Amino acid sequence: MYDLAIIWDWIAFAVRWLHVVTAMAWIGASFFFIALDLGLKKAPNMPAGVNGEEWQVHGGGFYHIQKYLVAPENMPEHLIWHKWQSYITWVSGAALLMIVYWVGGELFLLDPTKADLSLWQGILISGGSLTIGWLAYDFMCKSKLGEHSTLLMLLLFVILVIMSWGYNQIFTGRAALLHLGAFTASIMTGNVFFQIMPNQRIVVADLKAGRKPDAKYGKIAKLRSTHNNYLTLPVIFLMLANHYPLAFGTQYAWIIASLIFLTGVTIRHYFNTMHATGKGPDWTWAVTVLLFIFIAWLSTFSGIETYEEAEARELTAHEVQYASAEGFDDAYDAVIGNCSMCHAREPVWEGLLWAPKGVVLETQSDVARYAEQIFLHAGVSRAMPPPNAVQMDDEARAVIIAWVKAARDN
């Protein structure tokens, strides 16, 4: 029978790939339209209602693009809506979060060294917290703050810092950064679903009915779209940060995540200004570099549980299940002999300063906690250890497989 863990891992792979593809489409469309909008130029003899035009060349052809500030006089026969990229990105991302961080919550979501939570409590916080950002942000946009875009973004940044700190008090480092990204992405998709698209539908309905659309709907959509543009780069970083222990596995990971939002703003400000004026402000790169250097310095403060702390900590129910299973002692010896030189709190392998992906395999609780990952990467597959580092024999892999299967049968 095909192992359920393998099937589940391939399901996660498929959903992750869908998420990446649709995210690329959404980000590409967002960046293109912001650049297009900022690059529009006035020209003589433009049709009534046209705010500007732009000529572009791509793929061997020329494109002549015109933007109506409100809407054309008549409804076009063929109208392309840019919405599904955003919707599918969010839905696939939510599904991936459930697959990895809810189903695998005891391993990837909860950190028993930070908070004593049951899995259902962690899942409740995970899902419930994602709605907070959209509700607070949407309320501010609809209030008088919506007339002060800079102040609004500063307040949003304060909310993001608070959430970054809060997530890091509860979840694992990887889960904390991922949830901050999902928190922000939910705001972005909320903008599309609840504001941008409804306002555009109002304009289309007015055109079909022969009414002149109100310009305010386009302005609202443009504001929300611009906000999304500035939030995009930090979200990309947060979604990829789980591959880099220096980003998530350190004492000040929540500050690092917060500062990444500032680097995203400075970079986007440079390119947005360049699209609008032909030249971007060079000071933004200096600020970005200084922020990056400060982030790199913060990453040197380790927040990883010490060996003594791991030994003294009471095992979770998940860890007990695997640590008490038949064959654990032999599997533990196999892992220590083949993996711990790299996957240690202080790796002895030359050139490694941190355990790959933040996975530490030294104590019995360490090995029990990552049992299923060890099974997938060093048991049924030969992904680990790297063949040019350690030649792990088939007997050791068989011991790991037998141990995990015995634990599942308990």
Tab-separated table of C-alpha atoms in Angstrom:
chain	number	residue	atom	x	y	z
A	1	MET	CA	0.000	0.000	0.000
A	2	TYR	CA	1.332	3.409	-0.934
A	3	ASP	CA	2.362	5.194	2.239
A	4	LEU	CA	-0.149	7.856	3.324
A	5	ALA	CA	2.670	10.235	4.335
A	6	ILE	CA	4.066	10.095	0.804
A	7	ILE	CA	0.654	10.748	-0.746
A	8	TRP	CA	0.096	13.647	1.647
A	9	ASP	CA	3.495	15.127	0.789
A	10	TRP	CA	2.686	15.012	-2.921
A	11	ILE	CA	-0.672	16.691	-2.274
A	12	ALA	CA	1.190	19.441	-0.421
A	13	PHE	CA	3.610	19.692	-3.356
A	14	ALA	CA	0.760	20.077	-5.872
A	15	VAL	CA	-0.997	22.753	-3.813
A	16	ARG	CA	2.300	24.575	-3.245
A	17	TRP	CA	3.032	24.572	-6.974
A	18	LEU	CA	-0.443	25.934	-7.743
A	19	HIS	CA	0.120	28.637	-5.126
A	20	VAL	CA	3.468	29.625	-6.657
A	21	VAL	CA	2.122	29.749	-10.235
A	22	THR	CA	-0.936	31.849	-9.394
A	23	ALA	CA	1.106	34.122	-7.113
A	24	MET	CA	3.525	34.797	-9.968
A	25	ALA	CA	0.589	35.675	-12.227
A	26	TRP	CA	-0.943	37.995	-9.609
A	27	ILE	CA	2.330	39.731	-8.776
A	28	GLY	CA	3.234	40.126	-12.440
A	29	ALA	CA	-0.126	41.686	-13.279
A	30	SER	CA	0.041	43.982	-10.249
A	31	PHE	CA	3.529	45.251	-11.046
A	32	PHE	CA	2.687	45.688	-14.725
A	33	PHE	CA	-0.449	47.760	-14.171
A	34	ILE	CA	1.148	49.995	-11.524
A	35	ALA	CA	4.111	50.638	-13.848
A	36	LEU	CA	1.727	51.234	-16.742
A	37	ASP	CA	-0.427	53.608	-14.732
A	38	LEU	CA	2.558	55.637	-13.518
A	39	GLY	CA	4.044	55.805	-17.012
A	40	LEU	CA	0.971	57.203	-18.791
A	41	LYS	CA	1.602	60.402	-20.740
A	42	LYS	CA	-0.701	63.100	-22.080
A	43	ALA	CA	-0.907	63.315	-25.853
A	44	PRO	CA	-2.796	65.544	-28.315
A	45	ASN	CA	-6.046	64.382	-29.863
A	46	MET	CA	-6.782	61.712	-27.261
A	47	PRO	CA	-10.383	60.425	-27.114
A	48	ALA	CA	-12.732	62.028	-24.601
A	49	GLY	CA	-12.204	60.694	-21.080
A	50	VAL	CA	-8.717	59.296	-21.731
A	51	ASN	CA	-6.288	60.318	-18.997
A	52	GLY	CA	-3.103	59.224	-20.734
A	53	GLU	CA	-1.515	56.749	-23.109
A	54	GLU	CA	1.619	54.666	-23.454
A	55	TRP	CA	3.416	52.865	-26.241
A	56	GLN	CA	5.189	49.594	-25.445
A	57	VAL	CA	7.109	47.026	-27.460
A	58	HIS	CA	7.225	43.359	-26.557
A	59	GLY	CA	7.428	40.030	-28.353
A	60	GLY	CA	8.083	41.607	-31.737
A	61	GLY	CA	5.060	43.889	-31.687
A	62	PHE	CA	3.972	47.361	-30.563
A	63	TYR	CA	1.180	48.016	-28.077
A	64	HIS	CA	-0.759	51.270	-27.830
A	65	ILE	CA	-2.441	51.516	-24.421
A	66	GLN	CA	-4.887	54.192	-23.296
A	67	LYS	CA	-6.423	54.628	-19.843
A	68	TYR	CA	-9.839	56.119	-19.180
A	69	LEU	CA	-9.870	57.928	-15.847
A	70	VAL	CA	-13.446	56.807	-15.184
A	71	ALA	CA	-14.782	54.714	-18.094
A	72	PRO	CA	-15.349	54.886	-21.862
A	73	GLU	CA	-18.662	56.133	-23.164
A	74	ASN	CA	-19.817	52.647	-24.130
A	75	MET	CA	-19.207	49.215	-22.648
A	76	PRO	CA	-16.472	47.344	-24.601
A	77	GLU	CA	-17.551	44.050	-26.148
A	78	HIS	CA	-14.541	42.196	-24.748
A	79	LEU	CA	-13.393	43.047	-21.226
A	80	ILE	CA	-10.675	41.144	-19.353
A	81	TRP	CA	-11.020	41.023	-15.561
A	82	HIS	CA	-7.887	40.563	-13.471
A	83	LYS	CA	-9.181	38.862	-10.351
A	84	TRP	CA	-8.716	35.104	-10.506
A	85	GLN	CA	-4.962	35.342	-9.951
A	86	SER	CA	-5.611	36.921	-6.572
A	87	TYR	CA	-8.443	34.609	-5.568
A	88	ILE	CA	-6.674	31.358	-6.471
A	89	THR	CA	-3.447	32.539	-4.847
A	90	TRP	CA	-5.260	33.119	-1.561
A	91	VAL	CA	-7.345	29.923	-1.713
A	92	SER	CA	-4.340	27.744	-2.566
A	93	GLY	CA	-2.292	29.503	0.123
A	94	ALA	CA	-5.011	28.870	2.706
A	95	ALA	CA	-5.170	25.212	1.666
A	96	LEU	CA	-1.395	24.906	1.948
A	97	LEU	CA	-1.456	26.506	5.395
A	98	MET	CA	-4.034	23.932	6.509
A	99	ILE	CA	-2.062	21.024	5.029
A	100	VAL	CA	1.299	21.998	6.505
A	101	TYR	CA	0.525	23.990	9.639
A	102	TRP	CA	-2.823	22.561	10.761
A	103	VAL	CA	-2.554	18.868	9.902
A	104	GLY	CA	1.140	18.978	10.793
A	105	GLY	CA	0.544	21.440	13.607
A	106	GLU	CA	2.358	19.570	16.367
A	107	LEU	CA	5.529	19.678	14.285
A	108	PHE	CA	5.376	22.916	12.323
A	109	LEU	CA	2.863	25.188	14.067
A	110	LEU	CA	3.270	24.871	17.825
A	111	ASP	CA	6.418	25.594	19.799
A	112	PRO	CA	6.099	24.092	23.303
A	113	THR	CA	9.025	26.213	24.509
A	114	LYS	CA	6.978	29.381	23.881
A	115	ALA	CA	3.387	28.556	24.783
A	116	ASP	CA	1.571	25.560	26.226
A	117	LEU	CA	-1.235	25.227	23.689
A	118	SER	CA	-3.247	22.306	22.398
A	119	LEU	CA	-3.336	21.777	18.650
A	120	TRP	CA	-6.938	22.953	18.335
A	121	GLN	CA	-6.075	26.176	20.193
A	122	GLY	CA	-3.166	26.810	17.827
A	123	ILE	CA	-5.375	26.201	14.792
A	124	LEU	CA	-8.040	28.532	16.180
A	125	ILE	CA	-5.474	31.309	16.656
A	126	SER	CA	-3.992	30.594	13.227
A	127	GLY	CA	-7.272	30.869	11.344
A	128	GLY	CA	-8.919	33.557	13.452
A	129	SER	CA	-5.953	35.927	13.411
A	130	LEU	CA	-5.974	36.192	9.613
A	131	THR	CA	-9.265	38.084	9.672
A	132	ILE	CA	-8.064	40.738	12.130
A	133	GLY	CA	-5.792	42.498	9.671
A	134	TRP	CA	-8.415	42.934	6.977
A	135	LEU	CA	-11.075	44.191	9.389
A	136	ALA	CA	-8.751	46.759	11.018
A	137	TYR	CA	-7.258	47.927	7.722
A	138	ASP	CA	-10.635	48.194	5.950
A	139	PHE	CA	-12.050	50.157	8.894
A	140	MET	CA	-9.142	52.626	8.726
A	141	CYS	CA	-9.482	53.024	4.959
A	142	LYS	CA	-13.175	53.845	5.262
A	143	SER	CA	-12.587	56.305	8.110
A	144	LYS	CA	-11.112	59.781	7.778
A	145	LEU	CA	-7.679	58.132	7.821
A	146	GLY	CA	-8.402	57.013	4.273
A	147	GLU	CA	-7.808	60.607	3.201
A	148	HIS	CA	-4.246	60.466	4.576
A	149	SER	CA	-2.533	57.623	2.732
A	150	THR	CA	0.880	57.996	4.405
A	151	LEU	CA	-0.574	58.011	7.928
A	152	LEU	CA	-2.735	55.043	7.020
A	153	MET	CA	0.274	53.017	5.882
A	154	LEU	CA	2.189	53.946	9.058
A	155	LEU	CA	-0.671	52.663	11.214
A	156	LEU	CA	-0.828	49.494	9.129
A	157	PHE	CA	2.902	49.036	9.728
A	158	VAL	CA	2.314	49.333	13.497
A	159	ILE	CA	-0.339	46.599	13.252
A	160	LEU	CA	2.070	44.384	11.317
A	161	VAL	CA	4.794	44.863	13.951
A	162	ILE	CA	2.357	43.934	16.728
A	163	MET	CA	1.228	40.820	14.832
A	164	SER	CA	4.842	39.858	14.110
A	165	TRP	CA	5.628	40.003	17.823
A	166	GLY	CA	2.429	38.182	18.762
A	167	TYR	CA	2.921	35.320	16.312
A	168	ASN	CA	6.470	34.818	17.601
A	169	GLN	CA	5.196	34.472	21.171
A	170	ILE	CA	3.100	31.454	20.177
A	171	PHE	CA	4.230	29.708	17.018
A	172	THR	CA	7.466	28.230	15.723
A	173	GLY	CA	9.714	30.691	13.921
A	174	ARG	CA	8.754	29.280	10.526
A	175	ALA	CA	5.043	29.401	11.317
A	176	ALA	CA	5.278	32.927	12.746
A	177	LEU	CA	6.782	34.410	9.581
A	178	LEU	CA	4.473	32.398	7.342
A	179	HIS	CA	1.410	33.588	9.258
A	180	LEU	CA	2.560	37.204	9.073
A	181	GLY	CA	2.775	36.759	5.298
A	182	ALA	CA	-0.684	35.157	5.193
A	183	PHE	CA	-2.022	37.952	7.424
A	184	THR	CA	-0.754	40.546	4.923
A	185	ALA	CA	-1.822	38.568	1.859
A	186	SER	CA	-5.339	38.338	3.304
A	187	ILE	CA	-5.450	42.139	3.390
A	188	MET	CA	-4.338	42.232	-0.239
A	189	THR	CA	-6.899	39.697	-1.439
A	190	GLY	CA	-9.548	41.412	0.690
A	191	ASN	CA	-8.794	44.607	-1.225
A	192	VAL	CA	-9.428	42.818	-4.506
A	193	PHE	CA	-12.517	40.876	-3.418
A	194	PHE	CA	-14.288	43.436	-1.228
A	195	GLN	CA	-13.255	46.757	-2.788
A	196	ILE	CA	-11.560	46.729	-6.175
A	197	MET	CA	-13.859	44.253	-7.919
A	198	PRO	CA	-17.180	45.533	-6.460
A	199	ASN	CA	-16.288	49.108	-7.432
A	200	GLN	CA	-15.396	48.021	-10.939
A	201	ARG	CA	-18.694	46.125	-11.198
A	202	ILE	CA	-20.565	49.313	-10.249
A	203	VAL	CA	-18.816	51.175	-13.069
A	204	VAL	CA	-19.628	48.395	-15.562
A	205	ALA	CA	-23.278	48.312	-14.436
A	206	ASP	CA	-23.545	52.090	-14.923
A	207	LEU	CA	-22.120	51.782	-18.433
A	208	LYS	CA	-24.557	49.031	-19.363
A	209	ALA	CA	-27.448	51.114	-18.014
A	210	GLY	CA	-26.324	54.183	-19.941
A	211	ARG	CA	-25.394	56.128	-16.801
A	212	LYS	CA	-22.223	58.122	-16.305
A	213	PRO	CA	-20.065	56.293	-13.717
A	214	ASP	CA	-18.904	58.132	-10.593
A	215	ALA	CA	-15.143	58.736	-10.542
A	216	LYS	CA	-14.926	57.938	-6.811
A	217	TYR	CA	-15.152	54.190	-7.443
A	218	GLY	CA	-12.060	54.231	-9.606
A	219	LYS	CA	-10.176	56.283	-7.011
A	220	ILE	CA	-10.986	53.796	-4.251
A	221	ALA	CA	-9.843	50.874	-6.399
A	222	LYS	CA	-6.649	52.706	-7.347
A	223	LEU	CA	-5.813	53.415	-3.671
A	224	ARG	CA	-6.261	49.785	-2.639
A	225	SER	CA	-4.279	48.576	-5.648
A	226	THR	CA	-1.403	50.900	-4.740
A	227	HIS	CA	-1.380	49.584	-1.171
A	228	ASN	CA	-1.180	46.029	-2.530
A	229	ASN	CA	1.765	47.047	-4.667
A	230	TYR	CA	3.776	48.172	-1.645
A	231	LEU	CA	2.922	45.051	0.374
A	232	THR	CA	3.884	42.541	-2.323
A	233	LEU	CA	7.650	42.237	-1.801
A	234	PRO	CA	7.473	41.686	1.989
A	235	VAL	CA	4.868	38.954	1.462
A	236	ILE	CA	7.165	37.177	-1.009
A	237	PHE	CA	10.001	37.300	1.527
A	238	LEU	CA	7.816	35.952	4.331
A	239	MET	CA	6.555	33.088	2.190
A	240	LEU	CA	10.114	32.053	1.302
A	241	ALA	CA	11.698	32.781	4.695
A	242	ASN	CA	11.006	29.276	6.028
A	243	HIS	CA	13.990	28.123	3.953
A	244	TYR	CA	16.358	30.437	5.850
A	245	PRO	CA	16.963	29.787	9.571
A	246	LEU	CA	18.767	33.132	9.868
A	247	ALA	CA	15.423	34.776	9.178
A	248	PHE	CA	13.071	32.696	11.347
A	249	GLY	CA	15.230	30.817	13.843
A	250	THR	CA	16.706	33.725	15.767
A	251	GLN	CA	15.794	35.667	18.878
A	252	TYR	CA	14.700	38.779	17.001
A	253	ALA	CA	12.892	37.139	14.092
A	254	TRP	CA	9.831	39.308	14.716
A	255	ILE	CA	11.915	42.490	14.312
A	256	ILE	CA	13.549	41.091	11.174
A	257	ALA	CA	10.113	40.393	9.680
A	258	SER	CA	8.952	43.910	10.574
A	259	LEU	CA	11.978	45.575	8.982
A	260	ILE	CA	11.466	43.580	5.803
A	261	PHE	CA	8.277	45.585	5.269
A	262	LEU	CA	10.351	48.774	5.264
A	263	THR	CA	12.776	47.378	2.682
A	264	GLY	CA	9.793	46.433	0.510
A	265	VAL	CA	8.491	49.995	0.711
A	266	THR	CA	11.842	51.570	-0.173
A	267	ILE	CA	12.384	49.267	-3.157
A	268	ARG	CA	8.876	49.759	-4.523
A	269	HIS	CA	9.121	53.527	-3.985
A	270	TYR	CA	12.243	53.593	-6.152
A	271	PHE	CA	10.661	51.720	-9.043
A	272	ASN	CA	7.297	53.458	-8.789
A	273	THR	CA	9.026	56.853	-8.883
A	274	MET	CA	11.168	55.714	-11.806
A	275	HIS	CA	8.077	54.613	-13.761
A	276	ALA	CA	6.430	57.985	-13.089
A	277	THR	CA	9.376	60.349	-13.641
A	278	GLY	CA	12.021	58.355	-15.468
A	279	LYS	CA	14.432	58.382	-12.508
A	280	GLY	CA	14.135	56.795	-9.091
A	281	PRO	CA	15.469	58.343	-5.853
A	282	ASP	CA	18.895	56.830	-5.157
A	283	TRP	CA	18.545	57.297	-1.386
A	284	THR	CA	16.080	54.411	-1.281
A	285	TRP	CA	18.872	51.938	-2.114
A	286	ALA	CA	21.093	53.335	0.636
A	287	VAL	CA	18.260	52.932	3.148
A	288	THR	CA	17.549	49.406	1.900
A	289	VAL	CA	21.199	48.368	2.251
A	290	LEU	CA	21.446	49.818	5.777
A	291	LEU	CA	18.264	48.010	6.797
A	292	PHE	CA	19.591	44.776	5.339
A	293	ILE	CA	22.881	45.110	7.242
A	294	PHE	CA	20.960	45.729	10.461
A	295	ILE	CA	18.767	42.679	9.748
A	296	ALA	CA	21.867	40.540	9.189
A	297	TRP	CA	23.271	41.712	12.537
A	298	LEU	CA	20.019	40.910	14.344
A	299	SER	CA	20.082	37.392	12.903
A	300	THR	CA	23.251	36.577	14.861
A	301	PHE	CA	21.293	36.453	18.141
A	302	SER	CA	20.218	32.829	18.360
A	303	GLY	CA	16.802	32.005	19.737
A	304	ILE	CA	17.125	28.232	19.379
A	305	GLU	CA	16.393	26.078	22.419
A	306	THR	CA	19.678	24.953	24.042
A	307	TYR	CA	20.652	21.314	24.400
A	308	GLU	CA	20.131	21.473	28.167
A	309	GLU	CA	16.703	23.094	27.761
A	310	ALA	CA	15.651	20.431	25.250
A	311	GLU	CA	16.806	17.663	27.605
A	312	ALA	CA	14.943	19.149	30.558
A	313	ARG	CA	11.715	19.994	28.739
A	314	GLU	CA	8.749	17.669	29.101
A	315	LEU	CA	7.975	15.863	25.855
A	316	THR	CA	4.779	16.668	23.970
A	317	ALA	CA	2.231	13.936	23.199
A	318	HIS	CA	3.514	13.840	19.613
A	319	GLU	CA	7.108	13.336	20.779
A	320	VAL	CA	6.114	10.681	23.333
A	321	GLN	CA	4.348	8.682	20.606
A	322	TYR	CA	7.543	8.372	18.572
A	323	ALA	CA	10.066	8.247	21.418
A	324	SER	CA	8.266	5.305	23.034
A	325	ALA	CA	7.820	3.317	19.818
A	326	GLU	CA	9.647	0.080	19.162
A	327	GLY	CA	12.966	0.628	17.398
A	328	PHE	CA	13.408	4.215	18.570
A	329	ASP	CA	16.817	3.644	20.159
A	330	ASP	CA	18.238	2.151	16.961
A	331	ALA	CA	16.655	4.893	14.829
A	332	TYR	CA	18.013	7.549	17.186
A	333	ASP	CA	21.529	6.114	16.810
A	334	ALA	CA	21.119	6.105	13.009
A	335	VAL	CA	20.072	9.763	12.997
A	336	ILE	CA	22.838	10.837	15.379
A	337	GLY	CA	25.428	8.991	13.302
A	338	ASN	CA	24.305	10.343	9.954
A	339	CYS	CA	22.553	13.675	10.522
A	340	SER	CA	23.611	15.450	13.701
A	341	MET	CA	26.915	16.789	12.397
A	342	CYS	CA	24.872	19.263	10.340
A	343	HIS	CA	21.544	19.276	12.174
A	344	ALA	CA	22.965	20.482	15.470
A	345	ARG	CA	22.638	23.598	17.581
A	346	GLU	CA	26.293	24.209	16.767
A	347	PRO	CA	26.988	22.291	13.531
A	348	VAL	CA	30.435	20.760	13.247
A	349	TRP	CA	30.264	20.496	9.456
A	350	GLU	CA	32.630	23.053	7.958
A	351	GLY	CA	30.880	26.106	6.541
A	352	LEU	CA	27.597	25.567	8.388
A	353	LEU	CA	26.668	28.131	11.022
A	354	TRP	CA	23.038	27.015	11.442
A	355	ALA	CA	21.214	23.719	11.124
A	356	PRO	CA	19.669	23.423	7.621
A	357	LYS	CA	16.092	24.771	7.682
A	358	GLY	CA	16.443	25.166	11.448
A	359	VAL	CA	15.916	21.416	11.993
A	360	VAL	CA	17.972	20.297	14.992
A	361	LEU	CA	18.498	16.553	15.575
A	362	GLU	CA	20.504	16.007	18.745
A	363	THR	CA	18.303	15.035	21.687
A	364	GLN	CA	15.719	12.270	21.785
A	365	SER	CA	12.943	14.871	21.794
A	366	ASP	CA	14.481	16.471	18.676
A	367	VAL	CA	14.467	13.207	16.751
A	368	ALA	CA	10.970	12.263	17.959
A	369	ARG	CA	9.609	15.667	16.983
A	370	TYR	CA	10.858	15.459	13.391
A	371	ALA	CA	10.088	11.752	12.958
A	372	GLU	CA	7.874	12.076	9.887
A	373	GLN	CA	10.296	14.429	8.158
A	374	ILE	CA	13.176	12.060	8.880
A	375	PHE	CA	11.030	9.246	7.481
A	376	LEU	CA	10.393	11.131	4.232
A	377	HIS	CA	13.853	12.608	3.694
A	378	ALA	CA	16.139	9.855	5.010
A	379	GLY	CA	13.878	6.801	5.025
A	380	VAL	CA	11.737	6.319	1.937
A	381	SER	CA	13.817	8.796	-0.085
A	382	ARG	CA	17.541	9.528	-0.255
A	383	ALA	CA	17.241	13.299	-0.117
A	384	MET	CA	19.139	13.327	3.172
A	385	PRO	CA	21.901	13.184	4.062
A	386	PRO	CA	23.542	14.673	0.931
A	387	PRO	CA	25.453	11.859	-0.804
A	388	ASN	CA	28.588	13.979	-1.075
A	389	ALA	CA	28.512	14.490	2.702
A	390	VAL	CA	27.578	11.153	4.304
A	391	GLN	CA	26.938	7.745	2.748
A	392	MET	CA	23.976	6.489	4.778
A	393	ASP	CA	23.571	2.733	4.362
A	394	ASP	CA	20.319	0.982	3.526
A	395	GLU	CA	20.210	-0.742	6.917
A	396	ALA	CA	20.031	2.623	8.722
A	397	ARG	CA	17.250	3.798	6.410
A	398	ALA	CA	15.335	0.549	7.009
A	399	VAL	CA	15.629	1.070	10.774
A	400	ILE	CA	14.103	4.555	10.443
A	401	ILE	CA	11.225	3.268	8.301
A	402	ALA	CA	10.442	0.440	10.720
A	403	TRP	CA	10.523	2.806	13.720
A	404	VAL	CA	8.116	5.377	12.233
A	405	LYS	CA	5.689	2.686	11.079
A	406	ALA	CA	5.757	1.149	14.557
A	407	ALA	CA	5.008	4.565	16.077
A	408	ARG	CA	2.037	5.034	13.774
A	409	ASP	CA	0.622	1.675	14.851
A	410	ASN	CA	0.741	2.641	18.542
